[in-house]
Short mmCIF file of C-alpha atoms and ligand atoms in Angstrom, two decimals:
data_model
loop_
_atom_site.label_atom_id
_atom_site.label_comp_id
_atom_site.label_asym_id
_atom_site.label_seq_id
_atom_site.Cartn_x
_atom_site.Cartn_y
_atom_site.Cartn_z
CA UNK M 1 98.33 32.19 55.05
CA UNK M 2 95.55 32.11 57.58
CA UNK M 3 91.98 32.03 56.26
CA UNK M 4 91.32 35.54 57.58
CA UNK M 5 93.48 37.14 54.88
CA UNK M 6 92.68 35.27 51.68
CA UNK M 7 92.93 37.51 48.59
CA UNK M 8 93.34 40.91 50.26
CA UNK M 9 94.32 43.52 47.72
CA UNK M 10 93.80 47.17 46.98
CA UNK M 11 92.60 48.36 43.60
CA UNK M 12 92.85 52.12 43.98
CA UNK M 13 95.92 54.01 42.79
CA UNK M 14 95.62 56.65 45.44
CA UNK M 15 93.47 57.60 48.38
CA UNK M 16 93.22 58.73 51.94
CA UNK M 17 91.98 56.89 55.04
CA UNK M 18 91.66 58.21 58.56
CA UNK M 19 90.94 56.51 61.89
CA UNK M 20 90.85 57.27 65.59
CA UNK M 21 91.88 54.38 67.86
CA UNK M 22 91.77 54.36 71.66
CA UNK M 23 94.36 53.55 74.26
CA UNK M 24 93.57 50.66 76.61
CA UNK M 25 94.49 49.65 80.12
CA UNK M 26 94.95 45.97 80.94
CA UNK M 27 93.30 44.45 84.01
CA UNK M 28 95.06 41.14 83.38
CA UNK M 29 98.46 41.98 81.93
CA UNK M 30 100.21 40.71 78.82
CA UNK M 31 103.87 40.26 79.77
CA UNK M 32 105.93 37.78 77.81
CA UNK M 33 105.58 36.75 74.18
CA UNK M 34 106.70 34.22 71.60
CA UNK M 35 107.67 34.60 67.94
CA UNK M 36 105.27 36.58 65.71
CA UNK M 37 103.77 38.51 68.60
CA UNK M 38 102.04 35.48 70.13
CA UNK M 39 101.31 36.29 73.77
CA UNK M 40 102.67 34.01 76.48
CA UNK M 41 99.49 34.54 78.48
CA UNK M 42 95.95 35.84 77.98
CA UNK M 43 95.06 39.43 78.87
CA UNK M 44 91.92 41.51 79.32
CA UNK M 45 91.60 45.27 79.09
CA UNK M 46 89.32 48.24 79.45
CA UNK M 47 89.17 50.31 76.26
CA UNK M 48 89.59 54.01 77.05
CA UNK M 49 87.68 56.89 75.59
CA UNK M 50 89.55 60.21 75.81
CA UNK M 51 93.07 58.85 75.31
CA UNK M 52 93.38 58.05 71.63
CA UNK M 53 95.49 58.43 68.48
CA UNK M 54 94.20 59.86 65.22
CA UNK M 55 95.99 58.76 62.08
CA UNK M 56 95.55 59.80 58.46
CA UNK M 57 97.13 57.74 55.72
CA UNK M 58 97.68 59.17 52.26
CA UNK M 59 98.70 56.59 49.67
CA UNK M 60 99.68 56.81 46.03
CA UNK M 61 100.83 54.05 43.68
CA UNK M 62 104.57 54.37 43.05
CA UNK M 63 105.85 55.05 39.58
CA UNK M 64 108.82 52.73 40.05
CA UNK M 65 109.01 49.35 41.69
CA UNK M 66 111.26 49.25 44.76
CA UNK M 67 112.21 46.64 47.32
CA UNK M 68 111.88 49.04 50.26
CA UNK M 69 108.86 50.82 51.70
CA UNK M 70 108.27 54.49 51.04
CA UNK M 71 107.05 56.10 54.27
CA UNK M 72 106.86 59.69 55.48
CA UNK M 73 105.71 60.04 59.08
CA UNK M 74 104.50 63.15 60.89
CA UNK M 75 103.54 63.46 64.54
CA UNK M 76 101.54 66.61 65.28
CA UNK M 77 102.53 67.88 61.81
CA UNK M 78 106.26 67.54 62.56
CA UNK M 79 108.29 65.03 60.52
CA UNK M 80 109.55 62.25 62.81
CA UNK M 81 112.24 60.16 61.17
CA UNK M 82 112.89 58.20 64.36
CA UNK M 83 109.42 56.56 64.18
CA UNK M 84 110.07 55.11 60.73
CA UNK M 85 112.12 52.01 61.77
CA UNK M 86 109.24 50.89 64.04
CA UNK M 87 106.75 51.37 61.22
CA UNK M 88 109.02 49.45 58.83
CA UNK M 89 109.23 46.56 61.30
CA UNK M 90 105.43 46.63 61.45
CA UNK M 91 105.23 46.61 57.63
CA UNK M 92 107.67 43.69 57.48
CA UNK M 93 105.45 41.70 59.80
CA UNK M 94 102.21 42.45 57.92
CA UNK M 95 103.48 42.37 54.35
CA UNK M 96 102.48 38.72 53.99
CA UNK M 97 98.86 39.81 54.59
CA UNK M 98 98.93 43.16 52.75
CA UNK M 99 101.24 42.30 49.85
CA UNK M 100 100.84 45.72 48.20
CA UNK M 101 102.80 47.69 50.82
CA UNK M 102 105.94 48.17 48.70
CA UNK M 103 103.91 49.40 45.72
CA UNK M 104 102.78 52.65 47.36
CA UNK M 105 104.18 55.91 48.68
CA UNK M 106 102.71 56.42 52.15
CA UNK M 107 102.36 59.62 54.11
CA UNK M 108 101.25 58.94 57.67
CA UNK M 109 100.09 61.79 59.91
CA UNK M 110 99.33 61.03 63.52
CA UNK M 111 98.28 62.96 66.63
CA UNK M 112 97.64 61.77 70.18
CA UNK M 113 94.97 63.27 72.42
CA UNK M 114 97.32 62.87 75.38
CA UNK M 115 100.57 64.84 75.63
CA UNK M 116 103.46 63.17 73.82
CA UNK M 117 105.68 63.41 76.88
CA UNK M 118 103.12 62.16 79.41
CA UNK M 119 104.67 58.72 79.70
CA UNK M 120 101.45 57.20 78.32
CA UNK M 121 102.40 54.73 75.61
CA UNK M 122 100.98 55.65 72.23
CA UNK M 123 102.12 52.46 70.50
CA UNK M 124 98.88 50.53 71.12
CA UNK M 125 96.53 53.27 69.89
CA UNK M 126 98.96 54.41 67.17
CA UNK M 127 99.47 50.94 65.72
CA UNK M 128 95.74 50.20 65.93
CA UNK M 129 94.88 53.41 64.05
CA UNK M 130 97.50 52.66 61.38
CA UNK M 131 96.30 49.06 61.01
CA UNK M 132 92.74 50.32 60.47
CA UNK M 133 93.91 52.87 57.87
CA UNK M 134 95.87 50.22 55.95
CA UNK M 135 93.04 47.71 56.09
CA UNK M 136 90.56 50.26 54.77
CA UNK M 137 92.70 50.38 51.59
CA UNK M 138 91.46 46.85 50.84
CA UNK M 139 87.70 47.25 51.22
CA UNK M 140 85.38 47.31 48.24
CA UNK M 141 82.69 49.37 49.96
CA UNK M 142 82.91 51.54 53.05
CA UNK M 143 80.15 49.47 54.75
CA UNK M 144 82.70 46.69 55.12
CA UNK M 145 84.55 48.82 57.68
CA UNK M 146 81.63 48.30 60.09
CA UNK M 147 81.82 44.53 60.01
CA UNK M 148 83.08 42.21 62.73
CA UNK M 149 85.35 40.63 60.11
CA UNK M 150 87.00 44.01 59.45
CA UNK M 151 87.61 44.64 63.16
CA UNK M 152 89.03 41.17 63.65
CA UNK M 153 91.47 41.62 60.77
CA UNK M 154 92.42 45.07 62.08
CA UNK M 155 93.11 43.59 65.51
CA UNK M 156 95.21 40.84 63.91
CA UNK M 157 97.31 43.44 62.05
CA UNK M 158 97.58 45.80 65.04
CA UNK M 159 98.94 42.91 67.14
CA UNK M 160 101.86 42.68 64.75
CA UNK M 161 102.64 46.37 65.40
CA UNK M 162 102.24 46.21 69.17
CA UNK M 163 100.75 43.31 71.11
CA UNK M 164 98.48 45.46 73.28
CA UNK M 165 97.43 47.31 70.10
CA UNK M 166 95.17 44.39 69.20
CA UNK M 167 93.06 45.38 72.22
CA UNK M 168 92.71 48.97 70.89
CA UNK M 169 90.17 48.31 68.13
CA UNK M 170 86.93 47.55 69.96
CA UNK M 171 85.37 48.27 73.35
CA UNK M 172 84.42 48.50 76.11
CA UNK M 173 86.36 45.37 77.21
CA UNK M 174 88.65 43.28 75.03
CA UNK M 175 90.19 39.90 75.67
CA UNK M 176 93.28 38.63 73.83
CA UNK M 177 95.04 35.28 74.08
CA UNK M 178 93.71 31.78 73.93
CA UNK M 179 92.38 30.61 77.30
CA UNK M 180 90.00 27.76 78.21
CA UNK M 181 87.44 29.90 80.06
CA UNK M 182 86.67 32.07 77.00
CA UNK M 183 85.51 29.92 74.13
CA UNK M 184 86.37 32.12 71.10
CA UNK M 185 89.59 33.50 72.53
CA UNK M 186 92.57 33.68 70.18
CA UNK M 187 96.28 34.40 70.31
CA UNK M 188 95.97 36.12 66.93
CA UNK M 189 93.53 38.94 67.70
CA UNK M 190 91.54 40.53 70.50
CA UNK M 191 87.82 39.82 70.80
CA UNK M 192 85.09 41.96 72.37
CA UNK M 193 84.67 40.50 75.84
CA UNK M 194 81.89 37.97 75.20
CA UNK M 195 80.28 37.54 78.62
CA UNK M 196 77.72 39.70 80.51
CA UNK M 197 79.02 42.61 82.52
CA UNK M 198 77.34 44.01 85.64
CA UNK M 199 75.96 47.57 85.19
CA UNK M 200 78.37 48.88 87.86
CA UNK M 201 81.12 48.61 85.22
CA UNK M 202 79.28 50.87 82.76
CA UNK M 203 81.16 54.15 82.39
CA UNK M 204 83.87 52.84 84.73
CA UNK M 205 86.36 55.64 85.35
CA UNK M 206 90.12 55.66 84.83
CA UNK M 207 92.03 58.64 86.17
CA UNK M 208 95.66 58.45 85.01
CA UNK M 209 98.12 60.09 87.40
CA UNK M 210 101.25 61.17 85.54
CA UNK M 211 104.00 60.35 88.02
CA UNK M 212 106.86 60.34 85.54
CA UNK M 213 106.77 61.82 82.05
CA UNK M 214 110.16 60.77 80.73
CA UNK M 215 110.90 57.68 78.70
CA UNK M 216 111.19 54.37 80.50
CA UNK M 217 114.52 52.99 81.70
CA UNK M 218 113.68 49.62 80.11
CA UNK M 219 111.37 49.21 77.11
CA UNK M 220 108.42 46.80 76.99
CA UNK M 221 110.22 44.92 74.22
CA UNK M 222 113.13 44.14 76.56
CA UNK M 223 110.74 43.42 79.45
CA UNK M 224 108.87 40.84 77.36
CA UNK M 225 112.19 39.20 76.39
CA UNK M 226 113.25 38.93 80.01
CA UNK M 227 110.25 36.67 80.63
CA UNK M 228 111.87 34.04 78.39
CA UNK M 229 114.21 32.73 81.09
CA UNK M 230 112.36 34.12 84.06
CA UNK M 231 112.34 31.73 87.04
CA UNK M 232 108.66 32.51 87.81
CA UNK M 233 107.36 32.70 84.23
CA UNK M 234 105.54 29.38 84.27
CA UNK M 235 103.61 30.22 87.44
CA UNK M 236 102.87 33.73 86.19
CA UNK M 237 101.46 32.53 82.88
CA UNK M 238 99.28 29.96 84.69
CA UNK M 239 98.08 32.67 87.10
CA UNK M 240 96.97 34.91 84.19
CA UNK M 241 94.69 32.12 82.92
CA UNK M 242 93.23 31.72 86.43
CA UNK M 243 92.74 35.48 86.74
CA UNK M 244 90.80 35.67 83.47
CA UNK M 245 88.54 32.89 84.71
CA UNK M 246 88.02 34.60 88.07
CA UNK M 247 87.29 37.93 86.39
CA UNK M 248 84.45 36.39 84.38
CA UNK M 249 82.50 35.81 87.61
CA UNK M 250 83.57 39.15 89.10
CA UNK M 251 82.54 41.18 86.04
CA UNK M 252 79.23 39.36 85.93
CA UNK M 253 78.35 39.73 89.63
CA UNK M 254 79.76 43.25 90.11
CA UNK M 255 81.73 42.07 93.17
CA UNK M 256 83.91 45.18 93.50
CA UNK M 257 85.92 43.94 96.48
CA UNK M 258 87.05 40.95 94.46
CA UNK M 259 87.66 43.23 91.45
CA UNK M 260 89.92 45.54 93.47
CA UNK M 261 91.86 42.60 94.90
CA UNK M 262 92.47 40.98 91.53
CA UNK M 263 93.31 44.16 89.60
CA UNK M 264 95.87 45.32 92.17
CA UNK M 265 97.40 41.85 92.38
CA UNK M 266 97.81 41.84 88.58
CA UNK M 267 99.50 45.27 88.62
CA UNK M 268 101.91 44.30 91.37
CA UNK M 269 102.62 40.92 89.77
CA UNK M 270 103.60 42.67 86.53
CA UNK M 271 106.09 44.80 88.45
CA UNK M 272 107.20 41.82 90.54
CA UNK M 273 108.19 40.12 87.28
CA UNK M 274 110.33 43.16 86.45
CA UNK M 275 111.85 43.21 89.95
CA UNK M 276 112.82 39.54 89.69
CA UNK M 277 114.01 39.22 86.09
CA UNK M 278 117.69 38.94 85.22
CA UNK M 279 118.76 41.69 84.83
CA UNK M 280 116.09 43.19 87.07
CA UNK M 281 114.66 46.66 86.76
CA UNK M 282 112.36 49.03 88.63
CA UNK M 283 109.89 51.20 86.75
CA UNK M 284 107.90 52.41 89.75
CA UNK M 285 109.00 55.67 91.37
CA UNK M 286 108.74 56.63 95.06
CA UNK M 287 105.60 58.62 94.18
CA UNK M 288 104.03 55.55 92.59
CA UNK M 289 104.28 53.80 95.95
CA UNK M 290 103.12 56.88 97.86
CA UNK M 291 99.96 56.98 95.71
CA UNK M 292 99.35 53.25 96.19
CA UNK M 293 99.52 53.67 99.98
CA UNK M 294 97.16 56.65 99.92
CA UNK M 295 94.67 54.80 97.74
CA UNK M 296 94.64 51.85 100.13
CA UNK M 297 94.19 54.14 103.15
CA UNK M 298 91.36 56.05 101.46
CA UNK M 299 89.61 52.83 100.48
CA UNK M 300 89.89 51.37 103.99
CA UNK M 301 88.60 54.61 105.48
CA UNK M 302 85.68 55.34 103.12
CA UNK M 303 84.74 51.95 101.67
CA UNK M 304 84.87 53.47 98.18
CA UNK M 305 86.17 50.71 95.87
CA UNK M 306 88.82 52.78 94.08
CA UNK M 307 91.83 50.71 93.01
CA UNK M 308 95.08 51.18 91.14
CA UNK M 309 96.65 49.48 88.21
CA UNK M 310 100.00 50.05 86.51
CA UNK M 311 101.40 49.81 83.02
CA UNK M 312 105.04 49.19 82.28
CA UNK M 313 105.93 52.54 83.82
CA UNK M 314 105.59 54.75 86.89
CA UNK M 315 102.18 56.25 86.15
CA UNK M 316 99.17 55.08 88.14
CA UNK M 317 95.74 54.34 86.67
CA UNK M 318 92.98 54.74 89.25
CA UNK M 319 89.83 52.77 88.48
CA UNK M 320 86.48 53.47 90.15
CA UNK M 321 82.75 53.22 89.44
CA UNK M 322 80.94 56.17 87.87
CA UNK M 323 78.76 56.52 90.96
CA UNK M 324 81.87 57.20 93.08
CA UNK M 325 83.38 59.66 90.60
CA UNK M 326 82.81 62.83 92.63
CA UNK M 327 84.21 61.50 95.93
CA UNK M 328 87.12 59.81 94.16
CA UNK M 329 88.00 62.88 92.14
CA UNK M 330 87.86 65.01 95.26
CA UNK M 331 90.36 62.65 96.89
CA UNK M 332 92.59 62.71 93.81
CA UNK M 333 92.71 66.50 93.75
CA UNK M 334 93.21 66.87 97.49
CA UNK M 335 95.63 64.03 98.24
CA UNK M 336 97.19 62.66 95.07
CA UNK M 337 97.81 65.36 92.50
CA UNK M 338 100.76 66.59 94.58
CA UNK M 339 102.58 63.33 93.70
CA UNK M 340 102.19 63.92 89.95
CA UNK M 341 104.84 65.49 87.76
CA UNK M 342 103.68 69.06 87.14
CA UNK M 343 100.41 68.07 88.90
CA UNK M 344 99.38 66.35 85.67
CA UNK M 345 96.56 63.79 85.41
CA UNK M 346 94.11 62.68 82.73
CA UNK M 347 90.49 61.74 83.40
CA UNK M 348 89.17 58.98 81.22
CA UNK M 349 86.53 56.28 81.20
CA UNK M 350 85.47 53.17 79.33
CA UNK M 351 85.12 53.70 75.60
CA UNK M 352 83.53 51.90 72.69
CA UNK M 353 86.51 51.48 70.38
CA UNK M 354 87.94 52.87 67.16
CA UNK M 355 86.11 55.28 64.86
CA UNK M 356 86.48 55.94 61.18
CA UNK M 357 87.04 59.64 60.57
CA UNK M 358 85.44 61.10 57.47
C1 DP6 F 401 102.61 46.17 80.55
O1 DP6 F 401 102.03 45.84 73.80
O2 DP6 F 401 103.72 47.52 74.57
O3 DP6 F 401 101.26 47.34 79.00
O4 DP6 F 401 103.96 43.76 71.92
O5 DP6 F 401 106.26 44.56 72.41
O6 DP6 F 401 104.51 46.17 71.58
P1 DP6 F 401 104.81 44.91 72.38
O7 DP6 F 401 104.46 45.23 73.89
P2 DP6 F 401 103.31 46.10 74.51
O8 DP6 F 401 103.26 45.52 75.99
C2 DP6 F 401 102.30 45.97 76.88
C3 DP6 F 401 102.58 45.49 78.23
C4 DP6 F 401 101.73 46.07 79.32
C5 DP6 F 401 100.59 45.14 79.69
C6 DP6 F 401 99.38 45.12 78.77
O9 DP6 F 401 99.04 46.15 78.17
O10 DP6 F 401 98.74 44.06 78.74
#
């Protein structure tokens, strides 16, 4: 048992906890993992603000002892049986740290601020919100939920639900995965990015263009597995360490040309890993590429440092400074929205992390 979780128990027979946790977008991507959700490489993300999950956990001590969990799950007030296996896997992974999980009946109610069918993954924010709700069951006073120790434990637990979920607890930037250039970095939890950030990154914007709303042809779980025997894995993992180190200087100096170059290289490398795994797969759509070309043309033409990044999907995240928001948004509306499914996009920006809901 790691030191972090010595003697965690709950004493109340019943209660209710409620948290909002944000989505995040990685600048340096996590792709590839080992047993127990240990990342194969370090990652660094922007915490978002408007895209979040809200989860309410009702718990009540069970009258009879059982060797299975008792979980009811609702998304937007609709019962969703198909989410329960994922939650049970999460509970299996965290039971060693929260040994009371089989002693309670749980009712979990969750909503996402972004449309369910937008193709935006809710697993990071959803697992982070649930981890926070479960951890709050163990605190002796509510003040404890404001402590760094609480956030670190929540990040540790969220990681076991979804790797990128450990970066959905704090903000505005979170780093996860042990790497020599960041002294307190850990494979076990995300940490608030510890180094100075240039003011140009304050309120940095992320406009998410919804290119494809449907579910992905290949899940992240399978994608991570395919890194196990990937011919370029070793080089890719080494590159991620180098990119984190390079970003430290970029984020400090506010060198936006270097930022654009690195962020786009990371996004394309992630998809290059998918294109070259065995079996290979393509998550980008023709409109993803059309948007990328337009963004590069616009940037060359105007000098505005707007850049793209991608998740494991077809949607495009456009990142730009707050001072360029009007011109960038104008461009998005005029030239890019036509490439989105049902003209759908979501405007977001850097956020400060999870919130306890009263
Ligand atoms: C491409 O966190 O969804 O978004 O740990 O299996 O839940 P699991 O994977 P997940 O992978 C995210 C991959 C990514 C890159 C990133 O967010 O760093």
